[in-house]
mmCIF file of C-alpha atoms in Angstrom:
data_model
loop_
_atom_site.group_PDB
_atom_site.id
_atom_site.type_symbol
_atom_site.label_atom_id
_atom_site.label_comp_id
_atom_site.label_asym_id
_atom_site.label_seq_id
_atom_site.Cartn_x
_atom_site.Cartn_y
_atom_site.Cartn_z
ATOM 1 C CA MET A 1 73.720 84.930 -64.601
ATOM 2 C CA LEU A 2 71.224 82.015 -64.565
ATOM 3 C CA HIS A 3 68.682 82.055 -61.707
ATOM 4 C CA THR A 4 67.354 78.910 -60.375
ATOM 5 C CA THR A 5 63.863 78.956 -58.629
ATOM 6 C CA GLN A 6 61.498 76.506 -56.947
ATOM 7 C CA LEU A 7 58.468 78.493 -57.855
ATOM 8 C CA TYR A 8 57.399 76.589 -60.843
ATOM 9 C CA GLN A 9 55.960 73.263 -60.546
ATOM 10 C CA HIS A 10 54.177 70.645 -62.457
ATOM 11 C CA VAL A 11 50.268 70.647 -62.253
ATOM 12 C CA PRO A 12 48.512 67.438 -63.047
ATOM 13 C CA GLU A 13 45.813 67.998 -65.419
ATOM 14 C CA THR A 14 43.163 66.615 -62.688
ATOM 15 C CA ARG A 15 43.592 70.008 -60.949
ATOM 16 C CA TRP A 16 41.635 73.120 -61.666
ATOM 17 C CA PRO A 17 43.080 76.523 -62.833
ATOM 18 C CA ILE A 18 42.446 77.957 -59.453
ATOM 19 C CA VAL A 19 45.322 78.906 -57.243
ATOM 20 C CA TYR A 20 44.246 79.363 -53.617
ATOM 21 C CA SER A 21 46.025 79.026 -50.142
ATOM 22 C CA PRO A 22 44.423 79.340 -46.783
ATOM 23 C CA ARG A 23 47.251 81.756 -45.752
ATOM 24 C CA TYR A 24 45.676 84.315 -48.304
ATOM 25 C CA ASN A 25 42.806 84.737 -45.294
ATOM 26 C CA ILE A 26 44.242 87.518 -43.166
ATOM 27 C CA THR A 27 43.349 87.676 -39.456
ATOM 28 C CA PHE A 28 45.017 89.708 -36.667
ATOM 29 C CA MET A 29 43.162 89.218 -33.263
ATOM 30 C CA GLY A 30 39.601 89.967 -34.701
ATOM 31 C CA LEU A 31 40.662 93.533 -36.028
ATOM 32 C CA GLU A 32 40.277 92.491 -39.597
ATOM 33 C CA LYS A 33 36.676 92.601 -38.840
ATOM 34 C CA LEU A 34 36.587 96.347 -38.520
ATOM 35 C CA HIS A 35 38.006 96.788 -41.906
ATOM 36 C CA PRO A 36 35.789 97.554 -44.777
ATOM 37 C CA PHE A 37 37.613 94.915 -46.919
ATOM 38 C CA ASP A 38 36.715 91.304 -46.245
ATOM 39 C CA ALA A 39 40.243 89.872 -45.643
ATOM 40 C CA GLY A 40 38.719 86.405 -45.635
ATOM 41 C CA LYS A 41 36.652 86.311 -48.612
ATOM 42 C CA TRP A 42 38.935 84.015 -50.693
ATOM 43 C CA GLY A 43 38.335 81.149 -48.191
ATOM 44 C CA LYS A 44 34.557 81.980 -48.237
ATOM 45 C CA VAL A 45 34.683 81.709 -52.084
ATOM 46 C CA ILE A 46 36.244 78.339 -52.001
ATOM 47 C CA ASN A 47 34.052 76.991 -49.223
ATOM 48 C CA PHE A 48 31.009 78.203 -51.273
ATOM 49 C CA LEU A 49 32.343 76.163 -54.275
ATOM 50 C CA LYS A 50 32.918 73.174 -52.053
ATOM 51 C CA GLU A 51 29.374 73.114 -51.032
ATOM 52 C CA GLU A 52 28.167 73.393 -54.615
ATOM 53 C CA LYS A 53 30.284 70.058 -55.057
ATOM 54 C CA LEU A 54 32.367 71.925 -57.946
ATOM 55 C CA LEU A 55 35.848 71.148 -56.378
ATOM 56 C CA SER A 56 37.627 69.875 -53.572
ATOM 57 C CA ASP A 57 41.157 70.575 -51.931
ATOM 58 C CA SER A 58 42.697 67.917 -53.894
ATOM 59 C CA MET A 59 41.537 69.998 -57.036
ATOM 60 C CA LEU A 60 43.303 73.408 -56.237
ATOM 61 C CA VAL A 61 46.520 74.672 -56.998
ATOM 62 C CA GLU A 62 48.696 76.181 -53.967
ATOM 63 C CA ALA A 63 51.287 78.504 -55.449
ATOM 64 C CA ARG A 64 54.723 78.204 -53.634
ATOM 65 C CA GLU A 65 56.159 81.209 -51.579
ATOM 66 C CA ALA A 66 58.702 83.277 -53.437
ATOM 67 C CA SER A 67 62.197 83.389 -52.119
ATOM 68 C CA GLU A 68 64.164 86.663 -51.384
ATOM 69 C CA GLU A 69 66.151 85.760 -54.436
ATOM 70 C CA ASP A 70 63.141 85.278 -56.593
ATOM 71 C CA LEU A 71 62.003 88.785 -55.544
ATOM 72 C CA LEU A 72 64.978 90.225 -56.458
ATOM 73 C CA VAL A 73 64.876 88.880 -59.779
ATOM 74 C CA VAL A 74 61.408 90.273 -60.571
ATOM 75 C CA HIS A 75 61.958 93.742 -58.732
ATOM 76 C CA THR A 76 64.836 95.135 -60.626
ATOM 77 C CA ARG A 77 65.226 98.367 -62.437
ATOM 78 C CA ARG A 78 61.839 100.186 -62.051
ATOM 79 C CA TYR A 79 60.218 97.788 -59.547
ATOM 80 C CA LEU A 80 59.434 95.339 -62.133
ATOM 81 C CA ASN A 81 56.569 92.966 -61.341
ATOM 82 C CA GLU A 82 55.511 89.507 -62.044
ATOM 83 C CA LEU A 83 54.334 90.094 -65.645
ATOM 84 C CA LYS A 84 57.509 91.270 -66.749
ATOM 85 C CA PHE A 85 59.088 88.198 -65.118
ATOM 86 C CA LEU A 86 56.357 86.361 -66.958
ATOM 87 C CA PHE A 87 57.847 87.701 -70.377
ATOM 88 C CA GLU A 88 61.391 86.681 -69.476
ATOM 89 C CA ARG A 89 60.501 83.019 -67.948
ATOM 90 C CA VAL A 90 57.628 81.773 -70.115
ATOM 91 C CA GLU A 91 57.994 80.644 -73.724
ATOM 92 C CA GLY A 92 55.628 82.204 -76.148
ATOM 93 C CA ILE A 93 54.658 85.363 -74.098
ATOM 94 C CA SER A 94 55.731 88.625 -75.755
ATOM 95 C CA ARG A 95 52.580 90.583 -75.835
ATOM 96 C CA ALA A 96 50.025 90.971 -72.888
ATOM 97 C CA THR A 97 46.762 92.744 -72.156
ATOM 98 C CA ILE A 98 45.698 94.010 -69.048
ATOM 99 C CA ILE A 99 41.912 94.405 -68.570
ATOM 100 C CA ASP A 100 41.360 96.347 -65.234
ATOM 101 C CA LEU A 101 37.681 96.376 -64.311
ATOM 102 C CA ASP A 102 38.172 97.286 -60.483
ATOM 103 C CA ALA A 103 36.206 100.211 -59.748
ATOM 104 C CA HIS A 104 39.457 102.325 -59.184
ATOM 105 C CA GLN A 105 41.986 103.249 -61.752
ATOM 106 C CA GLY A 106 44.981 100.859 -61.817
ATOM 107 C CA ASN A 107 47.597 103.311 -61.381
ATOM 108 C CA GLY A 108 50.166 100.766 -59.835
ATOM 109 C CA HIS A 109 50.565 98.670 -63.127
ATOM 110 C CA GLU A 110 49.949 101.699 -65.109
ATOM 111 C CA ARG A 111 53.264 103.338 -63.750
ATOM 112 C CA ASP A 112 54.879 99.934 -63.970
ATOM 113 C CA PHE A 113 54.373 99.590 -67.638
ATOM 114 C CA MET A 114 54.258 103.241 -68.584
ATOM 115 C CA ASP A 115 56.978 102.781 -71.442
ATOM 116 C CA ASP A 116 56.474 99.006 -72.216
ATOM 117 C CA LYS A 117 54.819 98.621 -75.695
ATOM 118 C CA ARG A 118 54.426 94.871 -75.253
ATOM 119 C CA VAL A 119 51.662 95.728 -72.315
ATOM 120 C CA TYR A 120 48.330 97.036 -73.510
ATOM 121 C CA ILE A 121 46.207 98.393 -70.840
ATOM 122 C CA MET A 122 42.541 98.877 -70.768
ATOM 123 C CA ASP A 123 41.144 100.460 -67.537
ATOM 124 C CA VAL A 124 37.444 101.107 -66.536
ATOM 125 C CA TYR A 125 36.881 102.906 -63.703
ATOM 126 C CA ASN A 126 34.988 105.513 -61.538
ATOM 127 C CA ARG A 127 36.479 108.840 -62.522
ATOM 128 C CA HIS A 128 35.609 110.554 -59.300
ATOM 129 C CA ILE A 129 37.314 108.386 -56.945
ATOM 130 C CA TYR A 130 40.868 107.547 -55.674
ATOM 131 C CA PRO A 131 43.593 107.672 -56.940
ATOM 132 C CA GLY A 132 43.164 109.957 -59.685
ATOM 133 C CA ASP A 133 46.623 109.569 -60.890
ATOM 134 C CA ARG A 134 46.918 111.840 -64.231
ATOM 135 C CA PHE A 135 50.415 110.784 -64.725
ATOM 136 C CA ALA A 136 49.561 106.985 -64.739
ATOM 137 C CA LYS A 137 46.685 107.868 -67.149
ATOM 138 C CA GLN A 138 49.180 108.259 -69.828
ATOM 139 C CA ALA A 139 50.063 104.301 -69.854
ATOM 140 C CA ILE A 140 46.348 103.644 -70.589
ATOM 141 C CA ARG A 141 45.815 102.401 -74.142
ATOM 142 C CA ARG A 142 42.050 102.278 -73.641
ATOM 143 C CA LYS A 143 40.461 104.554 -70.992
ATOM 144 C CA VAL A 144 36.751 104.290 -69.976
ATOM 145 C CA GLU A 145 35.751 106.690 -67.322
ATOM 146 C CA LEU A 146 32.386 106.273 -65.521
ATOM 147 C CA GLU A 147 30.340 108.585 -63.595
ATOM 148 C CA TRP A 148 28.865 107.982 -60.107
ATOM 149 C CA GLY A 149 26.215 105.413 -59.851
ATOM 150 C CA THR A 150 26.617 103.831 -63.225
ATOM 151 C CA GLU A 151 24.409 100.829 -63.647
ATOM 152 C CA ASP A 152 24.286 97.532 -65.432
ATOM 153 C CA ASP A 153 23.021 98.498 -68.989
ATOM 154 C CA GLU A 154 25.637 101.150 -69.560
ATOM 155 C CA TYR A 155 28.428 99.551 -67.895
ATOM 156 C CA LEU A 156 28.151 96.213 -69.596
ATOM 157 C CA VAL A 157 27.890 97.909 -73.048
ATOM 158 C CA LYS A 158 30.888 100.080 -72.644
ATOM 159 C CA VAL A 159 32.998 97.181 -71.377
ATOM 160 C CA GLU A 160 32.064 94.888 -74.081
ATOM 161 C CA ARG A 161 32.551 97.605 -76.792
ATOM 162 C CA ASN A 162 35.977 98.441 -75.502
ATOM 163 C CA ILE A 163 37.139 95.074 -75.099
ATOM 164 C CA GLU A 164 36.166 94.374 -78.686
ATOM 165 C CA LYS A 165 38.492 97.302 -79.756
ATOM 166 C CA ALA A 166 41.045 96.501 -77.467
ATOM 167 C CA LEU A 167 41.525 93.001 -78.792
ATOM 168 C CA GLN A 168 41.412 94.504 -82.301
ATOM 169 C CA GLU A 169 44.159 96.846 -81.638
ATOM 170 C CA HIS A 170 46.328 94.579 -79.560
ATOM 171 C CA LEU A 171 45.985 90.695 -79.897
ATOM 172 C CA PRO A 172 47.921 89.376 -76.846
ATOM 173 C CA ASP A 173 49.316 86.147 -75.835
ATOM 174 C CA VAL A 174 47.756 86.400 -72.446
ATOM 175 C CA VAL A 175 45.007 88.480 -70.886
ATOM 176 C CA VAL A 176 45.310 89.423 -67.055
ATOM 177 C CA TYR A 177 41.881 90.291 -66.040
ATOM 178 C CA ASN A 178 41.382 92.394 -62.572
ATOM 179 C CA ALA A 179 37.898 91.366 -61.686
ATOM 180 C CA GLY A 180 37.314 93.690 -58.890
ATOM 181 C CA THR A 181 33.798 93.624 -57.310
ATOM 182 C CA ASP A 182 33.908 97.172 -55.914
ATOM 183 C CA ILE A 183 31.873 97.893 -58.809
ATOM 184 C CA LEU A 184 28.654 96.225 -56.648
ATOM 185 C CA GLU A 185 25.844 98.606 -55.946
ATOM 186 C CA GLY A 186 26.215 99.770 -52.265
ATOM 187 C CA ASP A 187 30.034 99.900 -52.163
ATOM 188 C CA ARG A 188 30.884 103.237 -50.679
ATOM 189 C CA LEU A 189 34.350 103.241 -52.059
ATOM 190 C CA GLY A 190 33.607 101.932 -55.589
ATOM 191 C CA GLY A 191 30.570 104.460 -56.216
ATOM 192 C CA LEU A 192 28.969 102.579 -58.830
ATOM 193 C CA SER A 193 25.577 100.588 -59.076
ATOM 194 C CA ILE A 194 26.207 97.286 -60.664
ATOM 195 C CA SER A 195 23.828 94.542 -59.538
ATOM 196 C CA PRO A 196 25.240 91.111 -58.423
ATOM 197 C CA ALA A 197 23.857 89.461 -61.861
ATOM 198 C CA GLY A 198 25.633 92.358 -63.333
ATOM 199 C CA VAL A 199 28.957 91.496 -61.991
ATOM 200 C CA VAL A 200 28.482 87.721 -63.142
ATOM 201 C CA LYS A 201 27.590 88.756 -66.541
ATOM 202 C CA ARG A 202 30.676 90.989 -66.545
ATOM 203 C CA ASP A 203 32.989 88.332 -65.951
ATOM 204 C CA GLU A 204 31.191 86.088 -68.458
ATOM 205 C CA LEU A 205 31.503 88.368 -71.096
ATOM 206 C CA VAL A 206 35.168 89.052 -70.489
ATOM 207 C CA PHE A 207 35.920 85.180 -70.861
ATOM 208 C CA ARG A 208 33.766 84.584 -73.714
ATOM 209 C CA MET A 209 35.328 87.435 -75.581
ATOM 210 C CA VAL A 210 39.107 86.283 -74.554
ATOM 211 C CA ARG A 211 38.574 82.774 -75.041
ATOM 212 C CA GLY A 212 36.797 83.040 -78.240
ATOM 213 C CA ARG A 213 40.188 84.408 -79.717
ATOM 214 C CA GLN A 214 42.051 81.314 -78.287
ATOM 215 C CA VAL A 215 43.871 83.618 -75.688
ATOM 216 C CA PRO A 216 44.687 82.387 -72.224
ATOM 217 C CA ILE A 217 43.468 84.454 -69.522
ATOM 218 C CA LEU A 218 44.210 84.999 -65.753
ATOM 219 C CA MET A 219 41.517 86.312 -63.538
ATOM 220 C CA VAL A 220 42.352 88.002 -60.030
ATOM 221 C CA THR A 221 39.735 88.968 -57.652
ATOM 222 C CA SER A 222 40.803 92.268 -56.115
ATOM 223 C CA GLY A 223 38.427 95.005 -54.677
ATOM 224 C CA GLY A 224 35.279 94.665 -53.119
ATOM 225 C CA TYR A 225 34.454 96.247 -49.814
ATOM 226 C CA GLN A 226 31.007 94.183 -48.766
ATOM 227 C CA LYS A 227 30.659 91.108 -47.176
ATOM 228 C CA ARG A 228 28.227 89.568 -49.853
ATOM 229 C CA THR A 229 31.255 89.690 -52.430
ATOM 230 C CA ALA A 230 32.643 86.197 -51.600
ATOM 231 C CA ARG A 231 29.082 84.821 -52.657
ATOM 232 C CA ILE A 232 29.114 86.840 -55.795
ATOM 233 C CA ILE A 233 32.484 85.602 -56.912
ATOM 234 C CA ALA A 234 31.521 82.220 -56.264
ATOM 235 C CA ASP A 235 28.379 82.476 -58.241
ATOM 236 C CA SER A 236 30.442 83.931 -61.038
ATOM 237 C CA ILE A 237 32.933 81.090 -61.093
ATOM 238 C CA LEU A 238 29.924 78.462 -61.123
ATOM 239 C CA ASN A 239 28.461 80.352 -64.156
ATOM 240 C CA LEU A 240 31.762 80.354 -65.982
ATOM 241 C CA PHE A 241 32.225 76.664 -65.342
ATOM 242 C CA GLY A 242 28.451 75.865 -66.304
ATOM 243 C CA LEU A 243 29.113 77.695 -69.665
ATOM 244 C CA GLY A 244 32.107 75.762 -70.130
ATOM 245 C CA LEU A 245 34.433 78.675 -70.007
ATOM 246 C CA ILE A 246 36.606 77.329 -67.210
ATOM 247 C CA GLY A 247 37.503 73.910 -65.997
ATOM 248 C CA PRO A 248 40.594 71.531 -66.197
ATOM 249 C CA GLU A 249 39.949 70.902 -70.009
ATOM 250 C CA SER A 250 37.626 73.728 -71.053
ATOM 251 C CA PRO A 251 37.089 74.015 -74.980
ATOM 252 C CA SER A 252 37.697 77.426 -76.521
ATOM 253 C CA ILE A 253 34.287 79.196 -76.822
ATOM 254 C CA SER A 254 33.169 81.435 -79.761
ATOM 255 C CA ALA A 255 32.798 84.968 -78.705
ATOM 256 C CA GLN A 256 29.473 84.848 -80.503
ATOM 257 C CA ASN A 257 28.307 81.599 -79.016
ATOM 258 C CA SER A 258 25.665 83.149 -76.397
ATOM 259 C CA ASP A 259 22.255 82.842 -75.744
ATOM 260 C CA THR A 260 21.714 86.549 -75.702
ATOM 261 C CA LEU A 261 23.038 89.710 -77.884
ATOM 262 C CA LEU A 262 26.406 90.725 -76.355
ATOM 263 C CA LEU A 263 26.491 94.252 -77.733
ATOM 264 C CA PRO A 264 23.862 96.587 -79.425
ATOM 265 C CA PRO A 265 25.231 97.673 -82.578
ATOM 266 C CA ALA A 266 25.028 101.356 -82.062
ATOM 267 C CA VAL A 267 26.124 102.400 -78.525
ATOM 268 C CA PRO A 268 29.031 105.119 -78.293
#
């Protein structure tokens, strides 16, 4: 039975590839301030970008809310999520890669795509923290387990080396990039020690390598349990724009077109 939906809409070329709604910022009588996760960080990111004159409200894309019928289409059989919906509804999408760089193991999408060969999962995470889901790890095609307090140099080398191998093993039609900022130094839940500059460089590295292969990339901001993460996310977006890696009509960038050497040749 054919399902009709109002979710899809024409997006003018004048709009940026940034999806945002004020409804993303969660408030509950001020109680959200007691939680370690900054539930209003997305609004702060947008405000920072407005202050930098990078964008305005008219340049943003606001997603439409899914109806119950839409969700029932997505969540059939084994709680299918929107990426499987993507395979069914978007022409030309038959292979996808998830690059999960949140500090925590992404056991949710790993369980969802356990037996789906169309989806290649690369996960880089602190091996000592939640969730430690051994069953879900079976779905990871490229697993990078980090130790407590991993710092910039080691982290960036491992991320780059493994993205390179992942894209060689499975060249996708689209990359979904989980750009968690809980890797930031001082994040008690993430347990890693990546500097703000390291977070910005990580995002640049991912975009440069994926865009250099002419592959579309969707970046989602997830974990990050410090109030300063919004400013770092905004700085990263500004950096990607300055390098021509994002924008309304960003040209494709060579993976090797960088001012600095991306990867030392002899790192395990």
